[in-house]
C-alpha cells in the first residue's frame, strides 16, 4: 500500500537538518508543540510569512504568534517589561503567549503582526521545536497548522490531512499534550487575557493583577473571531441527549457508552477533556455525523478555555 503520509517524519538528526534547511530557504514546515501543531516559517522572511497566510487561507488581519527559544532572542523584536519577566520566570517555556510592543528596529515582517505595532510572542516547551529554534538565527511565525477557522491539529496526521501534499514536511512529535491553543495575555497596558487557555486567569492573577475585560476582546485581539475552531458541522451546546444520527460529546461517568456518545473525560478531568476536544471533533466528523450536541462542561479552570472554543465552534 502506498504510504499517504510520506511527508511525516519522526524526529532525528537527519530530519532536524532537513527542517532547518527548509526553514532557511523560506519554506514552511509542520512542527509539534505542547499546545497544538504549528505551521512554521521564518518570521523575518516575506516569502515564508506570505506562504503561511496563503496555505491556511488566513485573513490578513489575523496576526500570527512568533515563537522564540528564550527572552534574549525575543528582546531583539519586542519591548520586554517587568510584567513579562515576572510571568516568563514562572510559566516559560510553556503554553502562554504575550502581546507586547514591537520594537521599531525589529526585522519581523509587518504582515506577521497584521500591521499592528504590537507582537504576540511565545516560548514553546516541546523539545523538538526547541531543537529547531536552537539551530536558527530567526524566530518562527507559527499559527496552528490547519485551514483558517477550522479545528487545530493535535498530531502529525491531522496536519498532513489538512494540507495533503502542499506541506513537504511534518515532524511527528506525538500527540500535543495540552491539545488547546495557548493562553494569550496582553501586557502592553494593564495585563488582560485575550484568549483563555490551560494557564488560567486565577493562576496568573496570583503573580500579576489581571484586568478582567468585559468588552469584546476582538478590539484588542483581531484574530479572536466569533466563528473559529469549527469542525464544519453544526455544534449545539448545553444539550443532555442526542438522537442516534447526531453525536453527543459527554463529560463524566454518568453517561453510558453508546456508539454516538463521545466522552471527553470519564473521570471528569478537565485537563483530559481539553486534550480530547479537537481529537473528538475530528473523530466525529470522520464517522460522518452531520451534527454535534455537547453537554454542559464545568466553567472553571481549563473548562473556561474549553467553553471558549466550544462557543466559537458553535457560532
Ligand atoms: P493562532 O495562531 O491561530 O493560535 O492565533 C493567534 C492568536 O493570537 C490570534 O487569534 C490573535 O487573537 C492573537 N494575536 C496575535 N497577535 C496579536 C497581537 N499583535 N495583538 C493581539 N492579539 C494577537
Ligand atoms: Mg489557529
Tab-separated table of C-alpha atoms and ligand atoms in Angstrom:
chain	number	residue	atom	x	y	z
A	1	UNK	CA	0.000	0.000	0.000
A	2	UNK	CA	1.205	3.488	-0.849
A	3	UNK	CA	2.140	5.482	2.230
A	4	UNK	CA	-0.148	8.507	2.073
A	5	UNK	CA	1.822	10.088	4.897
A	6	UNK	CA	5.136	10.282	3.060
A	7	UNK	CA	5.558	13.859	4.336
A	8	UNK	CA	5.520	12.863	8.027
A	9	UNK	CA	8.933	12.251	9.567
A	10	UNK	CA	9.971	11.134	13.009
A	11	UNK	CA	12.438	13.386	14.778
A	12	UNK	CA	16.147	12.631	14.417
A	13	UNK	CA	19.343	14.377	13.373
A	14	UNK	CA	18.564	13.947	9.683
A	15	UNK	CA	15.031	15.325	9.867
A	16	UNK	CA	16.190	18.143	12.140
A	17	UNK	CA	18.702	19.158	9.441
A	18	UNK	CA	16.021	18.813	6.797
A	19	UNK	CA	13.561	21.084	8.607
A	20	UNK	CA	16.254	23.653	9.413
A	21	UNK	CA	17.354	23.748	5.752
A	22	UNK	CA	13.765	24.097	4.608
A	23	UNK	CA	13.046	26.963	7.020
A	24	UNK	CA	16.257	28.751	5.998
A	25	UNK	CA	15.062	28.653	2.384
A	26	UNK	CA	11.821	30.410	3.366
A	27	UNK	CA	9.672	27.293	3.213
A	28	UNK	CA	7.148	26.253	5.839
A	29	UNK	CA	7.093	23.033	7.868
A	30	UNK	CA	4.737	21.425	10.368
A	31	UNK	CA	6.105	21.287	13.906
A	32	UNK	CA	4.770	19.840	17.164
A	33	UNK	CA	4.195	21.972	20.221
A	34	UNK	CA	2.693	21.174	23.610
A	35	UNK	CA	-0.475	23.136	22.747
A	36	UNK	CA	-1.265	22.180	19.119
A	37	UNK	CA	0.763	21.553	15.942
A	38	UNK	CA	2.054	24.645	14.153
A	39	UNK	CA	2.755	25.724	10.590
A	40	UNK	CA	6.202	27.267	10.984
A	41	UNK	CA	8.074	29.773	8.843
A	42	UNK	CA	10.814	32.405	9.185
A	43	UNK	CA	9.131	35.453	10.764
A	44	UNK	CA	11.744	37.711	9.100
A	45	UNK	CA	11.028	36.358	5.602
A	46	UNK	CA	8.270	37.840	3.456
A	47	UNK	CA	8.166	34.689	1.334
A	48	UNK	CA	7.654	32.423	4.348
A	49	UNK	CA	5.057	34.616	6.019
A	50	UNK	CA	3.036	35.033	2.815
A	51	UNK	CA	3.125	31.275	2.362
A	52	UNK	CA	1.725	30.687	5.861
A	53	UNK	CA	-1.234	33.013	5.225
A	54	UNK	CA	-1.969	31.567	1.810
A	55	UNK	CA	-1.697	27.906	2.850
A	56	UNK	CA	-4.061	28.463	5.756
A	57	UNK	CA	-6.314	30.849	3.796
A	58	UNK	CA	-5.954	33.001	6.887
A	59	UNK	CA	-7.404	36.539	6.787
A	60	UNK	CA	-4.538	39.048	6.660
A	61	UNK	CA	-5.992	40.916	9.630
A	62	UNK	CA	-5.430	37.928	11.936
A	63	UNK	CA	-1.864	38.300	13.290
A	64	UNK	CA	0.484	35.366	13.885
A	65	UNK	CA	2.250	34.334	17.089
A	66	UNK	CA	6.047	34.429	16.852
A	67	UNK	CA	7.963	31.651	18.628
A	68	UNK	CA	11.364	32.114	20.289
A	69	UNK	CA	13.807	29.937	22.162
A	70	UNK	CA	14.197	32.400	25.051
A	71	UNK	CA	13.733	36.002	26.182
A	72	UNK	CA	17.166	37.078	24.894
A	73	UNK	CA	16.064	36.273	21.353
A	74	UNK	CA	12.659	37.923	21.834
A	75	UNK	CA	14.354	41.078	23.133
A	76	UNK	CA	15.501	41.796	19.557
A	77	UNK	CA	11.925	42.324	18.387
A	78	UNK	CA	9.738	43.411	21.319
A	79	UNK	CA	9.941	45.649	24.377
A	80	UNK	CA	10.062	43.271	27.329
A	81	UNK	CA	8.660	44.821	30.517
A	82	UNK	CA	8.608	43.820	34.200
A	83	UNK	CA	5.210	42.135	33.927
A	84	UNK	CA	6.619	39.996	31.139
A	85	UNK	CA	9.693	38.924	33.122
A	86	UNK	CA	7.557	38.047	36.132
A	87	UNK	CA	5.363	35.671	34.127
A	88	UNK	CA	8.206	34.394	31.958
A	89	UNK	CA	10.087	33.156	35.049
A	90	UNK	CA	7.089	31.130	36.183
A	91	UNK	CA	5.425	29.857	33.025
A	92	UNK	CA	8.051	29.722	30.264
A	93	UNK	CA	8.761	27.793	28.235
A	94	UNK	CA	5.093	26.874	28.102
A	95	UNK	CA	1.559	27.451	26.816
A	96	UNK	CA	1.335	31.230	27.252
A	97	UNK	CA	1.538	33.976	24.605
A	98	UNK	CA	2.425	37.570	25.445
A	99	UNK	CA	1.310	40.579	23.404
A	100	UNK	CA	3.934	43.322	23.708
A	101	UNK	CA	5.042	46.458	21.897
A	102	UNK	CA	7.116	45.736	18.816
A	103	UNK	CA	10.499	47.467	18.559
A	104	UNK	CA	10.929	49.906	15.680
A	105	UNK	CA	14.117	48.198	14.578
A	106	UNK	CA	12.554	44.724	14.639
A	107	UNK	CA	13.025	42.646	11.477
A	108	UNK	CA	9.642	40.931	11.894
A	109	UNK	CA	7.622	41.137	8.669
A	110	UNK	CA	4.802	43.632	9.236
A	111	UNK	CA	2.326	41.115	7.818
A	112	UNK	CA	3.077	38.821	10.795
A	113	UNK	CA	1.513	41.347	13.159
A	114	UNK	CA	-1.192	42.347	10.643
A	115	UNK	CA	0.499	45.775	10.528
A	116	UNK	CA	-0.131	46.398	14.230
A	117	UNK	CA	2.581	47.943	16.382
A	118	UNK	CA	2.253	45.045	18.822
A	119	UNK	CA	3.507	41.477	18.530
A	120	UNK	CA	2.382	38.192	20.094
A	121	UNK	CA	5.296	36.033	21.278
A	122	UNK	CA	5.588	32.557	22.793
A	123	UNK	CA	8.253	30.169	24.032
A	124	UNK	CA	7.136	26.614	23.287
A	125	UNK	CA	8.333	23.841	25.605
A	126	UNK	CA	8.198	20.934	23.131
A	127	UNK	CA	11.799	19.674	22.831
A	128	UNK	CA	11.557	19.071	19.062
A	129	UNK	CA	10.570	22.632	18.266
A	130	UNK	CA	13.134	23.945	20.740
A	131	UNK	CA	15.839	21.942	18.942
A	132	UNK	CA	14.777	23.549	15.661
A	133	UNK	CA	14.761	27.049	17.191
A	134	UNK	CA	18.261	26.466	18.627
A	135	UNK	CA	19.576	25.980	15.106
A	136	UNK	CA	18.035	29.149	13.626
A	137	UNK	CA	19.038	32.795	13.756
A	138	UNK	CA	15.457	33.919	13.222
A	139	UNK	CA	12.186	33.332	15.136
A	140	UNK	CA	9.303	31.242	13.796
A	141	UNK	CA	5.913	32.641	12.895
A	142	UNK	CA	3.750	29.657	13.709
A	143	UNK	CA	-0.040	29.607	13.738
A	144	UNK	CA	-1.888	26.345	14.220
A	145	UNK	CA	-1.368	24.034	11.222
A	146	UNK	CA	-4.950	23.965	9.952
A	147	UNK	CA	-7.123	25.852	7.490
A	148	UNK	CA	-8.366	29.159	8.942
A	149	UNK	CA	-11.417	28.953	11.236
A	150	UNK	CA	-11.149	25.148	11.497
A	151	UNK	CA	-10.008	22.866	14.318
A	152	UNK	CA	-6.371	22.927	15.406
A	153	UNK	CA	-4.325	19.756	14.748
A	154	UNK	CA	-3.117	17.787	17.745
A	155	UNK	CA	-0.926	15.247	15.953
A	156	UNK	CA	1.160	14.984	12.786
A	157	UNK	CA	-1.565	13.070	10.894
A	158	UNK	CA	-4.066	15.898	11.450
A	159	UNK	CA	-1.557	18.286	9.831
A	160	UNK	CA	-0.923	16.032	6.832
A	161	UNK	CA	-4.679	15.568	6.390
A	162	UNK	CA	-5.219	19.340	6.410
A	163	UNK	CA	-2.607	20.214	3.786
A	164	UNK	CA	-2.070	16.918	1.956
A	165	UNK	CA	0.881	17.243	-0.445
A	166	UNK	CA	1.015	21.028	-0.036
A	167	UNK	CA	3.156	20.536	3.052
A	168	UNK	CA	6.544	18.984	2.347
A	169	UNK	CA	7.496	18.064	5.882
A	170	UNK	CA	5.774	17.486	9.212
A	171	UNK	CA	7.803	16.381	12.211
A	172	UNK	CA	5.977	13.799	14.276
A	173	UNK	CA	6.336	14.778	17.919
A	174	UNK	CA	3.480	12.653	19.226
A	175	UNK	CA	0.120	13.924	20.458
A	176	UNK	CA	0.122	17.523	21.691
A	177	UNK	CA	-0.025	17.164	25.480
A	178	UNK	CA	-2.357	20.069	26.107
A	179	UNK	CA	-4.405	19.942	22.931
A	180	UNK	CA	-5.755	23.527	23.156
A	181	UNK	CA	-4.150	26.766	21.987
A	182	UNK	CA	-2.067	28.917	24.362
A	183	UNK	CA	-3.415	31.497	26.775
A	184	UNK	CA	-2.953	34.926	25.153
A	185	UNK	CA	-2.275	37.823	27.543
A	186	UNK	CA	-1.656	41.430	26.569
A	187	UNK	CA	0.993	43.130	28.726
A	188	UNK	CA	1.041	46.406	26.860
A	189	UNK	CA	-1.030	48.329	29.395
A	190	UNK	CA	-2.733	46.602	32.311
A	191	UNK	CA	-2.467	42.800	31.871
A	192	UNK	CA	-5.532	41.439	30.061
A	193	UNK	CA	-6.370	37.912	28.965
A	194	UNK	CA	-7.255	37.966	25.248
A	195	UNK	CA	-7.731	34.225	24.854
A	196	UNK	CA	-8.246	31.748	27.726
A	197	UNK	CA	-6.002	28.684	27.820
A	198	UNK	CA	-4.653	25.997	30.128
A	199	UNK	CA	-2.909	28.634	32.264
A	200	UNK	CA	-5.979	30.295	33.704
A	201	UNK	CA	-6.693	33.812	34.890
A	202	UNK	CA	-6.747	32.696	38.543
A	203	UNK	CA	-3.269	31.179	38.258
A	204	UNK	CA	-1.812	34.222	36.514
A	205	UNK	CA	-3.552	36.571	38.934
A	206	UNK	CA	-1.535	35.094	41.824
A	207	UNK	CA	1.583	36.620	40.298
A	208	UNK	CA	0.215	39.618	38.452
A	209	UNK	CA	-3.060	41.518	38.821
A	210	UNK	CA	-5.051	40.852	35.671
A	211	UNK	CA	-7.685	43.288	34.466
A	212	UNK	CA	-10.897	41.484	33.577
A	213	UNK	CA	-12.163	42.594	30.195
A	214	UNK	CA	-15.876	42.992	29.851
A	215	UNK	CA	-15.933	44.431	26.375
A	216	UNK	CA	-15.452	42.308	23.271
A	217	UNK	CA	-11.826	41.211	23.240
A	218	UNK	CA	-11.774	41.359	19.445
A	219	UNK	CA	-10.904	45.042	19.788
A	220	UNK	CA	-7.552	44.122	21.309
A	221	UNK	CA	-7.155	40.780	19.604
A	222	UNK	CA	-8.122	40.992	15.975
A	223	UNK	CA	-7.849	37.243	15.451
A	224	UNK	CA	-10.424	36.275	18.036
A	225	UNK	CA	-13.183	35.766	15.508
A	226	UNK	CA	-16.594	34.771	16.773
A	227	UNK	CA	-16.542	31.764	14.477
A	228	UNK	CA	-13.365	29.773	14.915
A	229	UNK	CA	-12.268	26.295	15.924
A	230	UNK	CA	-15.166	24.967	13.887
A	231	UNK	CA	-15.468	21.292	12.896
A	232	UNK	CA	-17.515	22.315	9.831
A	233	UNK	CA	-20.801	20.835	11.079
A	234	UNK	CA	-23.312	22.409	13.494
A	235	UNK	CA	-22.301	22.291	17.169
A	236	UNK	CA	-25.088	22.776	19.720
A	237	UNK	CA	-24.152	23.447	23.327
A	238	UNK	CA	-25.693	22.601	26.718
A	239	UNK	CA	-27.549	19.524	25.493
A	240	UNK	CA	-28.498	16.459	27.528
A	241	UNK	CA	-29.125	13.973	24.753
A	242	UNK	CA	-28.854	13.313	21.035
A	243	UNK	CA	-30.692	11.130	18.542
A	244	UNK	CA	-28.733	8.224	17.015
A	245	UNK	CA	-27.718	10.192	13.916
A	246	UNK	CA	-26.278	13.031	15.996
A	247	UNK	CA	-23.067	12.810	18.017
A	248	UNK	CA	-23.168	13.693	21.716
A	249	UNK	CA	-19.988	14.944	23.366
A	250	UNK	CA	-20.205	13.979	27.034
A	251	UNK	CA	-18.187	14.584	30.194
A	252	UNK	CA	-18.113	12.477	33.366
A	253	UNK	CA	-19.059	8.906	34.229
A	254	UNK	CA	-22.835	9.323	34.303
A	255	UNK	CA	-23.005	8.950	30.525
A	256	UNK	CA	-23.379	5.426	29.144
A	257	UNK	CA	-21.279	4.002	26.323
A	258	UNK	CA	-23.254	4.433	23.117
A	259	UNK	CA	-21.937	4.433	19.552
A	260	UNK	CA	-22.805	8.120	19.111
A	261	UNK	CA	-21.563	9.215	22.581
A	262	UNK	CA	-18.020	10.577	22.799
A	263	UNK	CA	-16.754	11.109	26.332
A	264	UNK	CA	-14.117	13.831	26.802
A	265	UNK	CA	-13.224	12.502	30.258
A	266	UNK	CA	-14.969	9.769	32.214
A	267	UNK	CA	-13.087	10.937	35.317
A	268	UNK	CA	-14.446	14.477	34.921
A	269	UNK	CA	-10.863	15.660	34.480
A	270	UNK	CA	-10.945	18.997	32.647
A	271	UNK	CA	-7.303	18.720	31.537
A	272	UNK	CA	-8.012	15.354	29.942
A	273	UNK	CA	-11.167	16.797	28.374
A	274	UNK	CA	-9.178	19.664	26.835
A	275	UNK	CA	-6.673	17.291	25.295
A	276	UNK	CA	-9.512	15.212	23.831
A	277	UNK	CA	-11.655	18.039	22.423
A	278	UNK	CA	-10.196	18.513	18.926
A	279	UNK	CA	-9.401	14.807	18.597
A	280	UNK	CA	-13.074	14.086	19.312
A	281	UNK	CA	-14.305	16.724	16.827
A	282	UNK	CA	-12.208	15.104	14.078
A	283	UNK	CA	-13.302	11.590	15.018
A	284	UNK	CA	-16.984	12.564	14.924
A	285	UNK	CA	-16.566	14.247	11.556
A	286	UNK	CA	-14.699	11.273	10.110
A	287	UNK	CA	-17.510	8.975	11.220
A	288	UNK	CA	-19.878	11.011	9.061
A	289	UNK	CA	-22.082	12.677	11.688
A	290	UNK	CA	-23.758	15.846	10.435
A	291	UNK	CA	-24.377	17.455	13.820
A	292	UNK	CA	-22.815	17.567	17.277
A	293	UNK	CA	-24.555	18.079	20.610
A	294	UNK	CA	-22.384	18.894	23.617
A	295	UNK	CA	-23.326	18.503	27.286
A	296	UNK	CA	-22.624	21.305	29.755
A	297	UNK	CA	-18.912	21.463	30.628
A	298	UNK	CA	-17.988	22.958	34.049
A	299	UNK	CA	-16.883	26.547	33.505
A	300	UNK	CA	-13.876	26.540	35.822
A	301	UNK	CA	-10.104	26.146	35.405
A	302	UNK	CA	-9.301	24.859	31.917
A	303	UNK	CA	-13.065	24.362	31.445
A	304	UNK	CA	-13.170	28.121	30.743
A	305	UNK	CA	-10.862	27.597	27.740
A	306	UNK	CA	-12.857	24.541	26.600
A	307	UNK	CA	-16.095	26.543	26.748
A	308	UNK	CA	-14.485	29.445	24.882
A	309	UNK	CA	-13.557	27.122	21.992
A	310	UNK	CA	-16.941	25.348	22.095
A	311	UNK	CA	-18.785	28.659	21.958
A	312	UNK	CA	-16.808	29.757	18.903
A	313	UNK	CA	-17.218	26.332	17.298
A	314	UNK	CA	-20.985	26.664	17.745
A	315	UNK	CA	-21.194	30.061	16.030
B	1	LIG	P1	-3.353	31.107	16.374
B	1	LIG	O1	-2.038	31.405	15.767
B	1	LIG	O2	-4.341	30.572	15.406
B	1	LIG	O3	-3.236	30.325	17.627
B	1	LIG	O4	-3.956	32.525	16.794
B	1	LIG	C1	-3.141	33.530	17.314
B	1	LIG	C2	-3.991	34.481	18.111
B	1	LIG	O5	-3.117	35.379	18.807
B	1	LIG	C3	-4.840	35.352	17.214
B	1	LIG	O6	-6.088	34.777	17.065
B	1	LIG	C4	-4.898	36.668	17.958
B	1	LIG	O7	-6.058	36.700	18.725
B	1	LIG	C5	-3.703	36.646	18.900
B	1	LIG	N1	-2.744	37.676	18.496
B	1	LIG	C6	-1.666	37.517	17.678
B	1	LIG	N2	-1.001	38.682	17.528
B	1	LIG	C7	-1.659	39.599	18.251
B	1	LIG	C8	-1.462	40.992	18.506
B	1	LIG	N3	-0.459	41.652	17.973
B	1	LIG	N4	-2.355	41.611	19.299
B	1	LIG	C9	-3.367	40.949	19.855
B	1	LIG	N5	-3.619	39.631	19.661
B	1	LIG	C10	-2.778	38.952	18.875
B	2	LIG	MG1	-5.374	28.817	14.879
